[in-house]
Coordinates of N, CA and C in Angstrom, one line a residue:
M1 N 36.1 -51.1 -113.8 CA 34.6 -50.7 -113.8 C 34.0 -51.1 -115.2
A2 N 32.9 -51.7 -115.2 CA 32.2 -52.0 -116.4 C 31.9 -50.8 -117.2
R3 N 31.9 -50.9 -118.6 CA 31.7 -49.7 -119.4 C 30.4 -49.1 -119.2
S4 N 29.3 -49.9 -119.0 CA 28.0 -49.4 -118.8 C 27.9 -48.6 -117.5
D5 N 28.6 -49.1 -116.5 CA 28.6 -48.4 -115.2 C 29.3 -47.1 -115.3
R6 N 30.4 -47.1 -116.1 CA 31.2 -45.9 -116.2 C 30.4 -44.8 -117.0
L7 N 29.7 -45.2 -118.0 CA 28.9 -44.2 -118.7 C 27.7 -43.7 -117.9
M8 N 27.2 -44.6 -117.0 CA 26.1 -44.1 -116.1 C 26.6 -43.1 -115.1
R9 N 27.8 -43.3 -114.6 CA 28.4 -42.4 -113.7 C 28.7 -41.0 -114.4
L10 N 29.2 -41.1 -115.7 CA 29.4 -39.9 -116.4 C 28.1 -39.1 -116.6
L11 N 27.0 -39.8 -116.9 CA 25.8 -39.1 -117.1 C 25.3 -38.4 -115.8
E12 N 25.5 -39.2 -114.7 CA 25.2 -38.6 -113.4 C 26.0 -37.4 -113.1
A13 N 27.3 -37.4 -113.4 CA 28.1 -36.2 -113.2 C 27.7 -35.0 -114.0
L14 N 27.4 -35.3 -115.3 CA 26.9 -34.2 -116.2 C 25.6 -33.6 -115.7
R15 N 24.7 -34.4 -115.1 CA 23.5 -33.9 -114.6 C 23.7 -33.1 -113.3
R16 N 24.6 -33.5 -112.5 CA 24.7 -33.0 -111.1 C 25.6 -31.8 -111.0
L17 N 26.7 -31.7 -111.7 CA 27.8 -30.7 -111.5 C 27.4 -29.4 -112.2
P18 N 27.9 -28.3 -111.7 CA 27.6 -27.0 -112.3 C 28.2 -27.0 -113.7
K19 N 27.4 -26.3 -114.6 CA 27.8 -26.3 -116.0 C 28.6 -25.0 -116.4
P20 N 29.5 -25.1 -117.4 CA 30.0 -26.4 -118.0 C 31.0 -27.1 -117.1
V21 N 31.1 -28.4 -117.3 CA 32.0 -29.2 -116.5 C 33.3 -29.5 -117.2
T22 N 34.4 -29.3 -116.7 CA 35.6 -29.5 -117.4 C 35.9 -31.0 -117.5
A23 N 36.7 -31.4 -118.5 CA 37.0 -32.8 -118.7 C 37.8 -33.3 -117.5
I24 N 38.7 -32.5 -116.9 CA 39.4 -32.9 -115.8 C 38.5 -33.3 -114.6
R25 N 37.5 -32.5 -114.4 CA 36.5 -32.7 -113.3 C 35.7 -34.0 -113.6
L26 N 35.3 -34.1 -114.8 CA 34.5 -35.3 -115.2 C 35.4 -36.6 -115.1
A27 N 36.6 -36.5 -115.5 CA 37.5 -37.7 -115.4 C 37.7 -38.1 -113.9
A28 N 37.8 -37.1 -113.0 CA 38.0 -37.4 -111.6 C 36.7 -38.0 -111.0
E29 N 35.6 -37.5 -111.5 CA 34.3 -38.0 -110.9 C 34.1 -39.5 -111.4
T30 N 34.5 -39.8 -112.6 CA 34.3 -41.2 -113.1 C 35.5 -42.1 -113.0
E31 N 36.6 -41.5 -112.4 CA 37.8 -42.3 -112.1 C 38.4 -42.9 -113.4
V32 N 38.6 -42.1 -114.4 CA 39.2 -42.5 -115.6 C 40.2 -41.4 -116.1
S33 N 41.0 -41.7 -117.1 CA 41.9 -40.7 -117.6 C 41.1 -39.8 -118.5
T34 N 41.7 -38.6 -118.7 CA 41.0 -37.6 -119.6 C 40.9 -38.2 -121.0
R35 N 41.9 -39.0 -121.5 CA 41.7 -39.6 -122.8 C 40.5 -40.5 -122.8
Q36 N 40.3 -41.3 -121.8 CA 39.2 -42.2 -121.7 C 37.9 -41.4 -121.6
L37 N 38.0 -40.3 -120.9 CA 36.8 -39.4 -120.8 C 36.3 -38.9 -122.1
Y38 N 37.3 -38.5 -123.0 CA 36.9 -38.0 -124.3 C 36.2 -39.1 -125.1
R39 N 36.7 -40.3 -125.0 CA 36.1 -41.5 -125.7 C 34.7 -41.7 -125.1
D40 N 34.5 -41.6 -123.8 CA 33.2 -41.8 -123.2 C 32.2 -40.7 -123.7
I41 N 32.6 -39.5 -123.8 CA 31.8 -38.4 -124.2 C 31.3 -38.7 -125.7
A42 N 32.3 -39.2 -126.5 CA 31.9 -39.6 -127.9 C 30.9 -40.7 -127.9
T43 N 31.1 -41.7 -127.0 CA 30.1 -42.8 -126.9 C 28.7 -42.3 -126.6
L44 N 28.6 -41.4 -125.6 CA 27.3 -40.9 -125.2 C 26.7 -40.1 -126.4
R45 N 27.5 -39.3 -127.1 CA 26.9 -38.6 -128.2 C 26.5 -39.6 -129.3
A46 N 27.2 -40.6 -129.6 CA 26.8 -41.6 -130.6 C 25.5 -42.3 -130.2
G47 N 25.3 -42.4 -128.9 CA 24.0 -43.0 -128.4 C 22.8 -42.1 -128.4
G48 N 23.0 -40.8 -128.8 CA 21.9 -39.9 -128.8 C 21.8 -38.9 -127.7
V49 N 22.8 -38.9 -126.8 CA 22.8 -37.9 -125.8 C 23.4 -36.6 -126.3
L50 N 22.7 -35.5 -126.1 CA 23.3 -34.2 -126.6 C 24.1 -33.6 -125.6
V51 N 25.4 -33.6 -125.8 CA 26.4 -33.0 -124.9 C 27.1 -31.9 -125.6
D52 N 26.9 -30.6 -125.2 CA 27.6 -29.5 -125.8 C 28.9 -29.3 -125.2
G53 N 29.8 -28.6 -125.9 CA 31.1 -28.3 -125.4 C 32.2 -29.0 -126.1
A54 N 33.4 -28.8 -125.6 CA 34.6 -29.4 -126.2 C 35.7 -29.3 -125.2
A55 N 36.8 -30.1 -125.5 CA 38.0 -30.1 -124.7 C 38.5 -28.6 -124.5
G56 N 38.9 -28.3 -123.3 CA 39.4 -27.0 -123.0 C 38.4 -26.0 -122.6
Y57 N 37.1 -26.3 -122.8 CA 36.0 -25.4 -122.5 C 35.1 -26.0 -121.4
G58 N 34.7 -27.2 -121.6 CA 33.8 -27.8 -120.6 C 32.6 -28.4 -121.3
Y59 N 31.8 -29.2 -120.6 CA 30.7 -29.9 -121.3 C 29.4 -29.6 -120.5
T60 N 28.3 -29.6 -121.3 CA 27.0 -29.3 -120.7 C 26.0 -30.3 -121.3
L61 N 25.3 -31.0 -120.5 CA 24.2 -32.0 -121.0 C 23.0 -31.2 -121.3
T62 N 22.7 -31.1 -122.6 CA 21.6 -30.3 -123.1 C 20.3 -31.1 -123.3
E63 N 20.5 -32.3 -123.6 CA 19.3 -33.2 -123.8 C 19.6 -34.6 -123.4
D64 N 18.8 -35.2 -122.5 CA 19.1 -36.5 -122.0 C 17.9 -37.4 -122.4
P65 N 18.1 -38.3 -123.4 CA 17.0 -39.1 -123.9 C 16.7 -40.2 -122.9
A66 N 17.5 -40.4 -121.9 CA 17.2 -41.5 -120.9 C 16.1 -41.1 -119.9
L67 N 15.8 -39.8 -119.9 CA 14.9 -39.2 -118.9 C 13.7 -38.5 -119.7
P68 N 12.5 -38.8 -119.3 CA 11.3 -38.1 -119.9 C 11.2 -36.7 -119.4
P69 N 10.7 -35.8 -120.2 CA 10.6 -34.4 -119.7 C 9.6 -34.3 -118.6
Q70 N 9.8 -33.4 -117.6 CA 8.9 -33.2 -116.5 C 8.7 -31.7 -116.3
S71 N 7.7 -31.4 -115.6 CA 7.4 -30.0 -115.3 C 6.9 -29.9 -113.9
F72 N 7.3 -28.8 -113.2 CA 6.9 -28.6 -111.8 C 6.6 -27.1 -111.6
S73 N 5.8 -26.8 -110.6 CA 5.6 -25.4 -110.3 C 6.8 -24.8 -109.6
R74 N 6.9 -23.5 -109.5 CA 8.0 -22.9 -108.8 C 8.1 -23.4 -107.4
L75 N 7.0 -23.5 -106.7 CA 7.0 -23.9 -105.3 C 7.4 -25.4 -105.2
E76 N 6.9 -26.2 -106.1 CA 7.3 -27.6 -106.1 C 8.8 -27.8 -106.3
I77 N 9.4 -26.9 -107.1 CA 10.9 -27.0 -107.3 C 11.6 -26.6 -106.0
E78 N 11.1 -25.5 -105.4 CA 11.7 -25.1 -104.1 C 11.6 -26.2 -103.0
A79 N 10.4 -26.9 -103.0 CA 10.2 -28.0 -102.0 C 11.2 -29.1 -102.3
L80 N 11.4 -29.5 -103.5 CA 12.4 -30.5 -103.9 C 13.8 -30.1 -103.5
M81 N 14.2 -28.9 -103.8 CA 15.5 -28.4 -103.4 C 15.7 -28.4 -101.9
L82 N 14.7 -27.9 -101.2 CA 14.8 -27.8 -99.7 C 14.9 -29.2 -99.1
G83 N 14.1 -30.2 -99.6 CA 14.0 -31.5 -99.1 C 15.4 -32.2 -99.2
V84 N 16.0 -32.1 -100.4 CA 17.3 -32.8 -100.6 C 18.4 -32.1 -99.8
A85 N 18.3 -30.7 -99.8 CA 19.3 -30.0 -99.0 C 19.3 -30.4 -97.5
S86 N 18.1 -30.7 -97.0 CA 18.0 -31.1 -95.6 C 18.6 -32.4 -95.3
L87 N 18.8 -33.3 -96.3 CA 19.4 -34.6 -96.1 C 20.8 -34.4 -95.5
G88 N 21.5 -33.3 -95.9 CA 22.8 -33.1 -95.4 C 22.8 -32.9 -93.9
D89 N 21.7 -32.4 -93.3 CA 21.6 -32.2 -91.9 C 21.1 -33.4 -91.1
L90 N 20.3 -34.2 -91.8 CA 19.6 -35.4 -91.1 C 20.2 -36.7 -91.5
G91 N 20.5 -36.9 -92.8 CA 20.8 -38.3 -93.3 C 22.3 -38.6 -93.2
D92 N 22.5 -39.9 -93.5 CA 23.9 -40.3 -93.6 C 24.5 -40.0 -95.0
D93 N 25.8 -40.2 -95.2 CA 26.4 -39.8 -96.4 C 25.8 -40.5 -97.6
A94 N 25.5 -41.8 -97.5 CA 25.0 -42.6 -98.7 C 23.6 -42.0 -99.0
L95 N 22.7 -41.8 -98.0 CA 21.4 -41.3 -98.3 C 21.5 -39.9 -98.9
T96 N 22.4 -39.0 -98.4 CA 22.5 -37.7 -98.9 C 23.0 -37.7 -100.4
T97 N 23.9 -38.5 -100.7 CA 24.4 -38.7 -102.1 C 23.3 -39.2 -103.0
A98 N 22.5 -40.1 -102.5 CA 21.4 -40.7 -103.3 C 20.4 -39.6 -103.6
G99 N 20.1 -38.8 -102.6 CA 19.1 -37.7 -102.8 C 19.6 -36.7 -103.8
R100 N 20.9 -36.3 -103.7 CA 21.4 -35.4 -104.7 C 21.5 -35.9 -106.1
N101 N 21.8 -37.2 -106.2 CA 21.8 -37.8 -107.6 C 20.4 -37.9 -108.2
A102 N 19.4 -38.2 -107.3 CA 18.0 -38.3 -107.8 C 17.5 -36.9 -108.2
L103 N 17.9 -35.9 -107.4 CA 17.5 -34.5 -107.7 C 18.1 -34.0 -109.0
A104 N 19.4 -34.4 -109.3 CA 20.1 -34.1 -110.5 C 19.4 -34.7 -111.7
R105 N 18.9 -35.9 -111.6 CA 18.1 -36.5 -112.7 C 16.8 -35.8 -112.9
I106 N 16.2 -35.3 -111.9 CA 14.9 -34.6 -112.0 C 15.2 -33.3 -112.7
V107 N 16.2 -32.5 -112.2 CA 16.5 -31.2 -112.8 C 16.9 -31.3 -114.3
A108 N 17.6 -32.4 -114.6 CA 18.0 -32.6 -116.0 C 16.8 -32.8 -117.0
T109 N 15.6 -33.1 -116.4 CA 14.5 -33.2 -117.3 C 13.6 -32.0 -117.4
L110 N 14.0 -30.9 -116.7 CA 13.2 -29.7 -116.6 C 13.5 -28.8 -117.8
P111 N 12.4 -28.1 -118.3 CA 12.7 -27.1 -119.3 C 13.7 -26.0 -118.8
D112 N 14.4 -25.3 -119.7 CA 15.4 -24.4 -119.3 C 15.0 -23.4 -118.2
R113 N 13.8 -22.8 -118.3 CA 13.4 -21.8 -117.4 C 13.3 -22.4 -116.0
Q114 N 12.7 -23.6 -115.9 CA 12.6 -24.3 -114.6 C 13.9 -24.8 -114.0
A115 N 14.8 -25.2 -114.9 CA 16.1 -25.6 -114.5 C 16.9 -24.4 -113.9
R116 N 16.7 -23.2 -114.4 CA 17.3 -22.0 -113.9 C 16.7 -21.7 -112.5
Q117 N 15.4 -21.9 -112.4 CA 14.8 -21.7 -111.1 C 15.4 -22.7 -110.0
A118 N 15.6 -23.9 -110.4 CA 16.2 -24.9 -109.5 C 17.6 -24.4 -109.1
A119 N 18.4 -23.9 -110.0 CA 19.7 -23.5 -109.8 C 19.8 -22.2 -108.8
H120 N 18.7 -21.5 -108.8 CA 18.7 -20.3 -108.0 C 17.5 -20.3 -107.0
A121 N 17.3 -21.4 -106.4 CA 16.2 -21.6 -105.4 C 16.4 -20.6 -104.3
T122 N 15.3 -20.0 -103.8 CA 15.3 -19.0 -102.8 C 15.2 -19.5 -101.4
I123 N 14.7 -20.7 -101.2 CA 14.5 -21.2 -99.8 C 15.7 -22.1 -99.5
R124 N 16.2 -21.9 -98.3 CA 17.4 -22.6 -97.8 C 17.1 -23.3 -96.5
S125 N 17.8 -24.3 -96.2 CA 17.7 -25.0 -94.9 C 19.0 -24.7 -94.1
W126 N 18.8 -24.3 -92.9 CA 19.9 -24.0 -92.0 C 19.6 -24.5 -90.6
R127 N 20.5 -25.2 -90.0 CA 20.4 -25.7 -88.6 C 21.7 -25.4 -87.9
P128 N 21.5 -25.0 -86.6 CA 22.8 -24.8 -85.8 C 23.6 -26.1 -85.8
A129 N 24.9 -25.9 -85.9 CA 25.8 -27.1 -85.8 C 25.6 -27.8 -84.5
E130 N 25.2 -29.1 -84.6 CA 25.0 -29.9 -83.4 C 25.8 -31.2 -83.6
P131 N 26.4 -31.7 -82.5 CA 27.1 -33.0 -82.7 C 26.1 -34.1 -82.9
R132 N 26.4 -34.9 -83.9 CA 25.5 -36.1 -84.2 C 26.2 -37.3 -83.7
A133 N 25.4 -38.2 -83.1 CA 26.0 -39.5 -82.7 C 26.5 -40.3 -83.9
V134 N 27.7 -40.9 -83.8 CA 28.3 -41.6 -84.9 C 27.8 -43.0 -85.1
V135 N 27.4 -43.3 -86.3 CA 26.9 -44.7 -86.6 C 28.1 -45.5 -87.1
T136 N 28.3 -46.7 -86.5 CA 29.5 -47.5 -86.8 C 29.1 -48.8 -87.6
I137 N 27.8 -49.1 -87.6 CA 27.4 -50.4 -88.3 C 27.2 -50.1 -89.8
D138 N 26.9 -51.1 -90.5 CA 26.7 -51.1 -92.0 C 25.2 -50.7 -92.2
L139 N 25.0 -49.4 -92.5 CA 23.6 -48.9 -92.7 C 23.0 -49.5 -94.0
D140 N 23.8 -49.8 -95.0 CA 23.3 -50.4 -96.2 C 22.6 -51.7 -95.9
L141 N 23.3 -52.5 -95.0 CA 22.7 -53.8 -94.6 C 21.4 -53.6 -93.8
L142 N 21.4 -52.6 -92.9 CA 20.2 -52.4 -92.1 C 19.0 -51.9 -93.0
R143 N 19.3 -51.0 -94.0 CA 18.3 -50.6 -94.9 C 17.8 -51.8 -95.8
E144 N 18.7 -52.6 -96.2 CA 18.3 -53.8 -97.0 C 17.4 -54.8 -96.2
A145 N 17.7 -54.9 -94.9 CA 16.9 -55.7 -94.0 C 15.5 -55.2 -93.9
C146 N 15.3 -53.9 -93.8 CA 14.0 -53.3 -93.8 C 13.3 -53.5 -95.1
W147 N 14.0 -53.3 -96.2 CA 13.3 -53.4 -97.5 C 12.9 -54.8 -97.8
D148 N 13.9 -55.7 -97.6 CA 13.7 -57.1 -98.0 C 13.1 -58.0 -96.9
E149 N 12.9 -57.4 -95.7 CA 12.2 -58.0 -94.6 C 12.9 -59.3 -94.1
F150 N 14.1 -59.2 -93.7 CA 14.8 -60.3 -93.1 C 15.4 -59.8 -91.7
S151 N 15.5 -60.7 -90.8 CA 15.9 -60.4 -89.4 C 17.4 -60.0 -89.4
V152 N 17.8 -59.4 -88.4 CA 19.2 -59.1 -88.1 C 19.5 -59.4 -86.7
R153 N 20.8 -59.8 -86.4 CA 21.3 -59.9 -85.1 C 22.1 -58.7 -84.7
I154 N 21.8 -58.2 -83.5 CA 22.6 -57.0 -83.1 C 23.2 -57.2 -81.7
A155 N 24.2 -56.4 -81.5 CA 24.7 -56.2 -80.1 C 24.5 -54.8 -79.8
Y156 N 23.7 -54.5 -78.7 CA 23.3 -53.2 -78.4 C 23.7 -52.8 -77.0
R157 N 24.2 -51.5 -76.8 CA 24.5 -51.0 -75.5 C 23.5 -49.9 -75.2
D158 N 22.8 -50.0 -74.1 CA 21.7 -49.0 -73.8 C 22.3 -47.8 -73.1
T159 N 21.4 -46.9 -72.7 CA 21.9 -45.7 -72.0 C 22.5 -45.9 -70.7
H160 N 22.3 -47.1 -70.1 CA 22.9 -47.5 -68.8 C 24.2 -48.3 -69.0
E161 N 24.6 -48.4 -70.3 CA 25.8 -49.1 -70.7 C 25.7 -50.6 -70.5
R162 N 24.5 -51.1 -70.5 CA 24.2 -52.6 -70.4 C 24.3 -53.1 -71.9
R163 N 25.0 -54.1 -72.1 CA 25.2 -54.7 -73.5 C 24.3 -56.0 -73.6
T164 N 23.5 -56.0 -74.6 CA 22.7 -57.2 -74.9 C 22.8 -57.6 -76.3
E165 N 22.6 -58.9 -76.6 CA 22.6 -59.4 -78.0 C 21.2 -60.0 -78.2
R166 N 20.7 -59.7 -79.4 CA 19.3 -60.2 -79.7 C 19.1 -60.2 -81.2
E167 N 18.0 -60.9 -81.6 CA 17.6 -60.9 -83.0 C 16.3 -60.1 -83.1
I168 N 16.3 -59.3 -84.1 CA 15.1 -58.4 -84.3 C 14.6 -58.4 -85.7
L169 N 13.4 -57.9 -85.9 CA 12.8 -57.7 -87.2 C 12.8 -56.2 -87.4
P170 N 13.7 -55.6 -88.2 CA 13.8 -54.2 -88.4 C 12.6 -53.7 -89.3
L171 N 11.9 -52.7 -88.8 CA 10.7 -52.2 -89.5 C 10.8 -50.9 -90.2
G172 N 11.6 -50.0 -89.6 CA 11.8 -48.7 -90.2 C 12.8 -47.8 -89.4
M173 N 13.3 -46.8 -90.0 CA 14.3 -45.9 -89.3 C 13.7 -44.5 -89.4
S174 N 14.1 -43.7 -88.3 CA 13.6 -42.4 -88.2 C 14.8 -41.5 -87.9
Y175 N 15.1 -40.5 -88.8 CA 16.2 -39.6 -88.7 C 15.7 -38.3 -87.9
S176 N 16.6 -37.8 -87.0 CA 16.4 -36.6 -86.3 C 17.8 -35.8 -86.4
P177 N 17.8 -34.5 -86.0 CA 19.0 -33.8 -86.1 C 20.2 -34.4 -85.3
R178 N 19.9 -35.2 -84.2 CA 20.9 -35.6 -83.4 C 21.2 -37.1 -83.5
T179 N 20.3 -37.9 -83.9 CA 20.5 -39.3 -83.9 C 19.6 -40.0 -84.9
L180 N 19.8 -41.3 -85.0 CA 19.0 -42.2 -85.9 C 18.3 -43.3 -85.1
M181 N 17.0 -43.4 -85.2 CA 16.3 -44.4 -84.4 C 15.8 -45.6 -85.3
L182 N 15.8 -46.7 -84.8 CA 15.3 -47.9 -85.5 C 14.1 -48.5 -84.7
V183 N 13.0 -48.7 -85.4 CA 11.8 -49.4 -84.8 C 11.9 -50.8 -85.3
A184 N 11.7 -51.7 -84.3 CA 11.8 -53.2 -84.6 C 10.9 -54.0 -83.7
W185 N 10.7 -55.2 -84.2 CA 10.1 -56.2 -83.3 C 11.2 -57.1 -82.8
C186 N 11.3 -57.2 -81.4 CA 12.4 -57.9 -80.8 C 11.9 -59.4 -80.6
L187 N 12.6 -60.3 -81.2 CA 12.3 -61.7 -81.1 C 12.6 -62.3 -79.7
V188 N 13.5 -61.7 -79.0 CA 13.8 -62.1 -77.7 C 12.8 -61.7 -76.7
R189 N 12.3 -60.4 -76.8 CA 11.3 -59.9 -75.9 C 9.9 -60.2 -76.3
G190 N 9.7 -60.4 -77.6 CA 8.4 -60.6 -78.1 C 7.6 -59.3 -78.1
A191 N 8.2 -58.2 -78.4 CA 7.6 -56.9 -78.3 C 8.3 -55.9 -79.2
Y192 N 7.6 -54.7 -79.4 CA 8.2 -53.7 -80.1 C 9.3 -53.0 -79.3
R193 N 10.3 -52.6 -80.0 CA 11.4 -51.9 -79.3 C 11.9 -50.8 -80.3
T194 N 12.4 -49.7 -79.7 CA 13.1 -48.7 -80.5 C 14.6 -48.7 -80.0
F195 N 15.5 -48.6 -81.0 CA 16.9 -48.6 -80.7 C 17.6 -47.3 -81.3
E196 N 18.5 -46.8 -80.5 CA 19.4 -45.7 -81.1 C 20.4 -46.4 -81.9
V197 N 20.4 -46.2 -83.2 CA 21.3 -46.9 -84.1 C 22.8 -46.7 -83.8
P198 N 23.2 -45.5 -83.3 CA 24.6 -45.4 -82.9 C 25.0 -46.3 -81.8
R199 N 24.0 -46.8 -81.0 CA 24.3 -47.6 -79.9 C 24.4 -49.1 -80.3
I200 N 24.1 -49.4 -81.5 CA 24.3 -50.8 -82.0 C 25.7 -51.0 -82.4
E201 N 26.4 -51.9 -81.6 CA 27.8 -52.1 -81.8 C 28.2 -53.1 -82.8
A202 N 27.2 -54.0 -83.1 CA 27.5 -55.1 -84.1 C 26.2 -55.4 -84.8
L203 N 26.3 -55.8 -86.1 CA 25.1 -56.1 -86.9 C 25.4 -57.2 -87.9
E204 N 24.6 -58.2 -88.0 CA 24.8 -59.2 -89.0 C 23.4 -59.7 -89.4
R205 N 23.4 -60.3 -90.6 CA 22.1 -60.8 -91.1 C 21.6 -62.0 -90.3
G206 N 20.3 -62.0 -90.0 CA 19.7 -63.1 -89.2 C 19.2 -64.2 -90.1
A207 N 18.5 -65.2 -89.5 CA 18.1 -66.4 -90.2 C 16.6 -66.3 -90.6
S208 N 15.9 -65.3 -90.1 CA 14.4 -65.3 -90.3 C 14.0 -64.3 -91.4
N209 N 13.0 -64.7 -92.2 CA 12.4 -63.8 -93.1 C 10.9 -63.5 -92.7
F210 N 10.5 -62.2 -92.6 CA 9.2 -62.0 -92.1 C 8.3 -61.3 -93.2
R211 N 8.6 -61.5 -94.4 CA 7.8 -61.0 -95.5 C 6.5 -61.8 -95.5
P212 N 5.3 -61.2 -95.7 CA 5.1 -59.8 -95.9 C 4.5 -59.1 -94.7
R213 N 5.1 -59.3 -93.5 CA 4.5 -58.8 -92.2 C 4.9 -57.4 -91.9
R214 N 5.9 -56.8 -92.6 CA 6.4 -55.5 -92.1 C 5.4 -54.4 -92.1
V215 N 4.6 -54.3 -93.1 CA 3.6 -53.3 -93.1 C 2.6 -53.4 -92.0
Q216 N 2.1 -54.7 -91.8 CA 1.2 -54.9 -90.7 C 1.8 -54.7 -89.3
L217 N 3.0 -55.1 -89.1 CA 3.7 -54.8 -87.9 C 3.8 -53.3 -87.6
L218 N 4.2 -52.5 -88.7 CA 4.3 -51.1 -88.6 C 2.9 -50.4 -88.2
R219 N 1.9 -50.9 -88.9 CA 0.5 -50.4 -88.6 C 0.2 -50.6 -87.1
E220 N 0.5 -51.8 -86.6 CA 0.2 -52.1 -85.2 C 1.0 -51.3 -84.3
Y221 N 2.3 -51.0 -84.7 CA 3.1 -50.2 -83.8 C 2.6 -48.8 -83.8
V222 N 2.2 -48.2 -84.9 CA 1.7 -46.8 -85.0 C 0.4 -46.8 -84.1
T223 N -0.5 -47.8 -84.3 CA -1.8 -47.8 -83.5 C -1.5 -47.8 -82.0
L224 N -0.5 -48.6 -81.6 CA -0.2 -48.8 -80.2 C 0.4 -47.5 -79.7
R225 N 1.3 -46.9 -80.4 CA 2.0 -45.6 -79.9 C 1.0 -44.5 -79.9
T226 N 0.1 -44.4 -80.9 CA -0.9 -43.4 -80.9 C -1.8 -43.4 -79.7
A227 N -2.3 -44.7 -79.4 CA -3.1 -44.8 -78.2 C -2.4 -44.4 -76.9
E228 N -1.1 -44.7 -76.8 CA -0.3 -44.3 -75.7 C -0.2 -42.8 -75.6
W229 N 0.1 -42.2 -76.7 CA 0.2 -40.7 -76.7 C -1.1 -40.0 -76.3
K230 N -2.2 -40.5 -76.8 CA -3.5 -40.0 -76.5 C -3.8 -40.1 -75.0
M231 N -3.5 -41.3 -74.4 CA -3.7 -41.5 -73.0 C -2.8 -40.6 -72.2
R232 N -1.6 -40.4 -72.6 CA -0.6 -39.5 -71.9 C -1.1 -38.1 -71.9
E233 N -1.7 -37.7 -73.1 CA -2.2 -36.3 -73.2 C -3.4 -36.1 -72.3
Q234 N -4.3 -37.1 -72.2 CA -5.4 -37.0 -71.4 C -5.1 -36.9 -69.9
Q235 N -4.0 -37.6 -69.5 CA -3.5 -37.6 -68.1 C -2.9 -36.3 -67.7
T236 N -2.3 -35.6 -68.7 CA -1.6 -34.4 -68.4 C -2.5 -33.2 -68.7
R237 N -3.6 -33.4 -69.2 CA -4.5 -32.3 -69.5 C -5.2 -31.7 -68.2
P238 N -5.1 -30.4 -68.0 CA -5.7 -29.9 -66.8 C -7.2 -30.1 -66.7
P239 N -7.8 -30.3 -65.6 CA -9.2 -30.5 -65.5 C -10.0 -29.2 -65.9
T240 N -11.2 -29.4 -66.5 CA -12.0 -28.3 -66.9 C -13.0 -28.0 -65.8

């Protein structure tokens, strides 16, 4: 691992883990020996990062010059903590880890009083344990396709167990407690389609780039679906 990447992982661990963090725990988090960990702590300190503590006691990040100071209200802190905690119920492992790391960076910039409020947030997220459909494809590739606006080729098995192969323009994903949905423009059908991501059996990068059409396609999709929902609501509304 490159030295800069290793030091970044060490900073992330110091921000995220309960204080003080032992050298053994930090070494495990950054996948180095304890001897190397001591050298990396010294390197951070030489670079201006204030790390309190010592071997045998544990370490605490007291000032992080890489991050500007921030301030939030008590309720804003509660909202941030609740939002990231909910990722564990809704998101995949990579998304959950990213949210926790981002939150750790935010908390590291808070004044002491607000950092204590974050550590003792009073609002919690709880959902009954429900089986979630298992995703087998590379979600990182699917997210990259949405962000960078390139097509993907998929093999999809629908609820009737019919298997089709097609090339799509992925527009966005929607998490729910039970599954993950993908909104896309299907190049085979020439229409919008929604796919249950766990039912996608194969995924690979396609040949088409649709930048900068994603935002416009999403707007058209939302407009179309909103009109359908309003019409359905009018049809089911009892006569006055």
